[in-house]
PDB file of C-alpha atoms in Angstrom:
ATOM      1  CA  MET A   1       0.047   0.047   0.041  1.00  0.00           C
ATOM      2  CA  ALA A   2       1.767   3.180  -1.010  1.00  0.00           C
ATOM      3  CA  GLY A   3       0.224   5.267   2.653  1.00  0.00           C
ATOM      4  CA  GLU A   4       1.909   2.131   4.458  1.00  0.00           C
ATOM      5  CA  SER A   5       4.987   2.457   1.903  1.00  0.00           C
ATOM      6  CA  ASP A   6       5.245   6.452   2.322  1.00  0.00           C
ATOM      7  CA  ASP A   7       4.912   6.379   6.185  1.00  0.00           C
ATOM      8  CA  ALA A   8       7.412   3.716   6.311  1.00  0.00           C
ATOM      9  CA  ALA A   9      10.157   6.084   4.217  1.00  0.00           C
ATOM     10  CA  VAL A  10       8.750   8.870   6.125  1.00  0.00           C
ATOM     11  CA  LEU A  11       9.733   6.970  10.398  1.00  0.00           C
ATOM     12  CA  ASP A  12      13.233   5.871   8.155  1.00  0.00           C
ATOM     13  CA  SER A  13      14.205   9.533   7.489  1.00  0.00           C
ATOM     14  CA  VAL A  14      13.214  10.616  11.005  1.00  0.00           C
ATOM     15  CA  LEU A  15      15.583   7.513  12.607  1.00  0.00           C
ATOM     16  CA  GLU A  16      17.971   8.289  10.097  1.00  0.00           C
ATOM     17  CA  ALA A  17      18.070  12.082  11.306  1.00  0.00           C
ATOM     18  CA  LEU A  18      17.969  11.187  15.201  1.00  0.00           C
ATOM     19  CA  ALA A  19      21.178   8.987  14.529  1.00  0.00           C
ATOM     20  CA  ASN A  20      23.355  11.527  14.988  1.00  0.00           C
ATOM     21  CA  PRO A  21      24.034  12.803  19.085  1.00  0.00           C
ATOM     22  CA  HIS A  22      24.190  16.885  17.506  1.00  0.00           C
ATOM     23  CA  ARG A  23      20.698  16.497  15.818  1.00  0.00           C
ATOM     24  CA  ARG A  24      19.219  15.014  18.743  1.00  0.00           C
ATOM     25  CA  GLU A  25      20.368  18.061  21.371  1.00  0.00           C
ATOM     26  CA  ILE A  26      18.980  20.501  18.319  1.00  0.00           C
ATOM     27  CA  VAL A  27      15.259  18.283  18.390  1.00  0.00           C
ATOM     28  CA  TYR A  28      15.907  18.891  21.914  1.00  0.00           C
ATOM     29  CA  ALA A  29      16.334  22.535  22.293  1.00  0.00           C
ATOM     30  CA  LEU A  30      13.662  22.973  19.503  1.00  0.00           C
ATOM     31  CA  GLY A  31      11.315  21.558  21.689  1.00  0.00           C
ATOM     32  CA  LEU A  32      12.156  23.762  24.357  1.00  0.00           C
ATOM     33  CA  GLN A  33      11.554  27.311  22.197  1.00  0.00           C
ATOM     34  CA  PRO A  34      12.283  28.214  18.791  1.00  0.00           C
ATOM     35  CA  CYS A  35      16.052  29.056  18.244  1.00  0.00           C
ATOM     36  CA  ALA A  36      18.314  30.787  16.059  1.00  0.00           C
ATOM     37  CA  ILE A  37      20.632  29.201  14.157  1.00  0.00           C
ATOM     38  CA  SER A  38      23.994  30.967  15.662  1.00  0.00           C
ATOM     39  CA  GLN A  39      21.990  30.193  18.920  1.00  0.00           C
ATOM     40  CA  LEU A  40      21.824  26.660  18.247  1.00  0.00           C
ATOM     41  CA  ALA A  41      25.827  26.807  16.948  1.00  0.00           C
ATOM     42  CA  ARG A  42      27.127  28.228  19.954  1.00  0.00           C
ATOM     43  CA  MET A  43      25.235  26.056  22.111  1.00  0.00           C
ATOM     44  CA  ARG A  44      26.099  23.088  20.223  1.00  0.00           C
ATOM     45  CA  GLY A  45      30.043  24.373  19.775  1.00  0.00           C
ATOM     46  CA  LEU A  46      29.324  24.218  15.946  1.00  0.00           C
ATOM     47  CA  SER A  47      30.644  26.084  13.229  1.00  0.00           C
ATOM     48  CA  LEU A  48      27.613  27.552  10.914  1.00  0.00           C
ATOM     49  CA  PRO A  49      28.694  24.931   8.203  1.00  0.00           C
ATOM     50  CA  ALA A  50      28.558  22.364  10.765  1.00  0.00           C
ATOM     51  CA  ILE A  51      24.908  23.173  11.922  1.00  0.00           C
ATOM     52  CA  HIS A  52      23.688  24.319   8.966  1.00  0.00           C
ATOM     53  CA  LYS A  53      24.940  20.626   7.837  1.00  0.00           C
ATOM     54  CA  HIS A  54      22.622  19.202  10.188  1.00  0.00           C
ATOM     55  CA  VAL A  55      19.622  21.744  10.351  1.00  0.00           C
ATOM     56  CA  LYS A  56      19.337  20.500   6.349  1.00  0.00           C
ATOM     57  CA  ILE A  57      19.607  16.825   7.286  1.00  0.00           C
ATOM     58  CA  LEU A  58      16.680  17.523   9.805  1.00  0.00           C
ATOM     59  CA  GLU A  59      14.781  19.849   7.089  1.00  0.00           C
ATOM     60  CA  ASN A  60      14.408  16.971   5.159  1.00  0.00           C
ATOM     61  CA  ALA A  61      13.316  14.576   7.496  1.00  0.00           C
ATOM     62  CA  GLY A  62      10.589  17.211   8.011  1.00  0.00           C
ATOM     63  CA  LEU A  63      11.522  17.622  12.363  1.00  0.00           C
ATOM     64  CA  VAL A  64      12.027  21.158  11.663  1.00  0.00           C
ATOM     65  CA  SER A  65      11.344  24.224   9.290  1.00  0.00           C
ATOM     66  CA  ARG A  66      12.603  28.129   9.384  1.00  0.00           C
ATOM     67  CA  ARG A  67      11.303  30.902   9.865  1.00  0.00           C
ATOM     68  CA  LYS A  68      12.987  34.159   9.407  1.00  0.00           C
ATOM     69  CA  ALA A  69      12.454  37.486  11.080  1.00  0.00           C
ATOM     70  CA  GLY A  70      14.533  40.686   9.825  1.00  0.00           C
ATOM     71  CA  ARG A  71      18.128  39.381   9.155  1.00  0.00           C
ATOM     72  CA  THR A  72      17.560  36.336  11.626  1.00  0.00           C
ATOM     73  CA  THR A  73      16.479  32.744  10.627  1.00  0.00           C
ATOM     74  CA  TYR A  74      14.775  30.324  13.351  1.00  0.00           C
ATOM     75  CA  LEU A  75      14.275  27.064  13.448  1.00  0.00           C
ATOM     76  CA  ILE A  76      11.093  25.934  14.893  1.00  0.00           C
ATOM     77  CA  LEU A  77      10.096  22.094  15.789  1.00  0.00           C
ATOM     78  CA  VAL A  78       7.553  20.342  13.567  1.00  0.00           C
ATOM     79  CA  PRO A  79       5.745  17.198  16.237  1.00  0.00           C
ATOM     80  CA  GLN A  80       3.696  15.749  13.455  1.00  0.00           C
ATOM     81  CA  ARG A  81       7.063  13.920  12.201  1.00  0.00           C
ATOM     82  CA  LEU A  82       7.771  13.024  16.434  1.00  0.00           C
ATOM     83  CA  ARG A  83       4.225  11.736  16.651  1.00  0.00           C
ATOM     84  CA  LEU A  84       4.864   9.480  13.298  1.00  0.00           C
ATOM     85  CA  LEU A  85       7.629   8.127  15.651  1.00  0.00           C
ATOM     86  CA  GLN A  86       6.323   7.544  19.134  1.00  0.00           C
ATOM     87  CA  ASP A  87       3.049   5.960  17.383  1.00  0.00           C
ATOM     88  CA  TRP A  88       5.547   3.442  16.311  1.00  0.00           C
ATOM     89  CA  ALA A  89       7.274   3.123  18.743  1.00  0.00           C
ATOM     90  CA  GLY A  90       3.929   2.366  21.185  1.00  0.00           C
ATOM     91  CA  GLN A  91       2.765  -0.144  19.112  1.00  0.00           C
ATOM     92  CA  PHE A  92       5.057  -2.258  21.169  1.00  0.00           C
ATOM     93  CA  HIS A  93       4.059  -0.709  24.115  1.00  0.00           C
ATOM     94  CA  THR A  94       1.254  -3.755  25.021  1.00  0.00           C
ATOM     95  CA  TRP A  95       4.578  -6.438  25.154  1.00  0.00           C
ATOM     96  CA  TRP A  96       6.453  -4.011  27.413  1.00  0.00           C
ATOM     97  CA  GLY A  97       6.952  -5.457  31.033  1.00  0.00           C
ATOM     98  CA  SER A  98      10.001  -6.865  32.759  1.00  0.00           C
ATOM     99  CA  ASP A  99      12.630  -8.574  31.007  1.00  0.00           C
ATOM    100  CA  GLN A 100      11.056 -11.867  32.510  1.00  0.00           C
ATOM    101  CA  ALA A 101       7.537 -11.164  32.398  1.00  0.00           C
ATOM    102  CA  SER A 102       8.596 -11.148  28.392  1.00  0.00           C
ATOM    103  CA  PHE A 103      10.279 -14.171  28.386  1.00  0.00           C
ATOM    104  CA  GLU A 104       7.768 -16.323  30.459  1.00  0.00           C
ATOM    105  CA  ASN A 105       5.253 -14.682  28.177  1.00  0.00           C
ATOM    106  CA  TYR A 106       7.294 -15.699  25.058  1.00  0.00           C
ATOM    107  CA  GLN A 107       8.013 -19.812  27.065  1.00  0.00           C
ATOM    108  CA  GLY A 108       4.408 -19.607  27.098  1.00  0.00           C
ATOM    109  CA  TYR A 109       3.643 -18.791  23.821  1.00  0.00           C
ATOM    110  CA  LEU A 110       6.394 -21.904  22.459  1.00  0.00           C
ATOM    111  CA  GLY A 111       4.849 -24.704  24.849  1.00  0.00           C
ATOM    112  CA  ASN A 112       1.285 -23.656  22.693  1.00  0.00           C
ATOM    113  CA  ASP A 113       2.710 -23.716  19.492  1.00  0.00           C
ATOM    114  CA  PRO A 114       3.677 -27.248  18.354  1.00  0.00           C
ATOM    115  CA  GLN A 115       6.077 -26.198  15.541  1.00  0.00           C
ATOM    116  CA  HIS A 116       7.765 -23.994  17.938  1.00  0.00           C
ATOM    117  CA  ARG A 117       8.202 -26.159  20.426  1.00  0.00           C
ATOM    118  CA  GLY A 118      11.969 -27.009  21.133  1.00  0.00           C
ATOM    119  CA  PRO A 119      14.670 -28.416  23.979  1.00  0.00           C
ATOM    120  CA  PRO A 120      13.665 -26.280  26.838  1.00  0.00           C
ATOM    121  CA  PRO A 121      16.155 -22.768  27.415  1.00  0.00           C
ATOM    122  CA  ALA A 122      19.661 -24.166  29.021  1.00  0.00           C
ATOM    123  CA  GLN A 123      19.596 -23.236  32.341  1.00  0.00           C
ATOM    124  CA  THR A 124      22.313 -20.677  34.155  1.00  0.00           C
ATOM    125  CA  GLY A 125      23.609 -21.293  37.600  1.00  0.00           C
ATOM    126  CA  GLU A 126      25.614 -24.591  38.968  1.00  0.00           C
ATOM    127  CA  LEU A 127      24.582 -28.152  38.139  1.00  0.00           C
ATOM    128  CA  THR A 128      23.869 -30.243  40.522  1.00  0.00           C
TER     129      THR A 128
END
């Protein structure tokens, strides 16, 4: 389906953009308030060419947009793409729990499905 593949491509671009710590810090800062590009460069200790490279990647992912006021360019966060990421991660919420509970649920699933039966998991600890 076209809509699903479009969403997958958008999600890929968002995840790729957020893979860099500088870009995550930019998104964090913009989540608090709009910032001038020069202000973000100072905050991150980056040159203007470097910050513009990061901003371009964030813009291409649809995470930020520019607003010009006089001679200053401000960036604002575009939350819709972050919502897409939140929705994607949220689909796993039902299965979240402790590691032990998740393993026990999976073990129960394997025990109820004859095709997935196999040897019991190896025990850790000392042999008696």
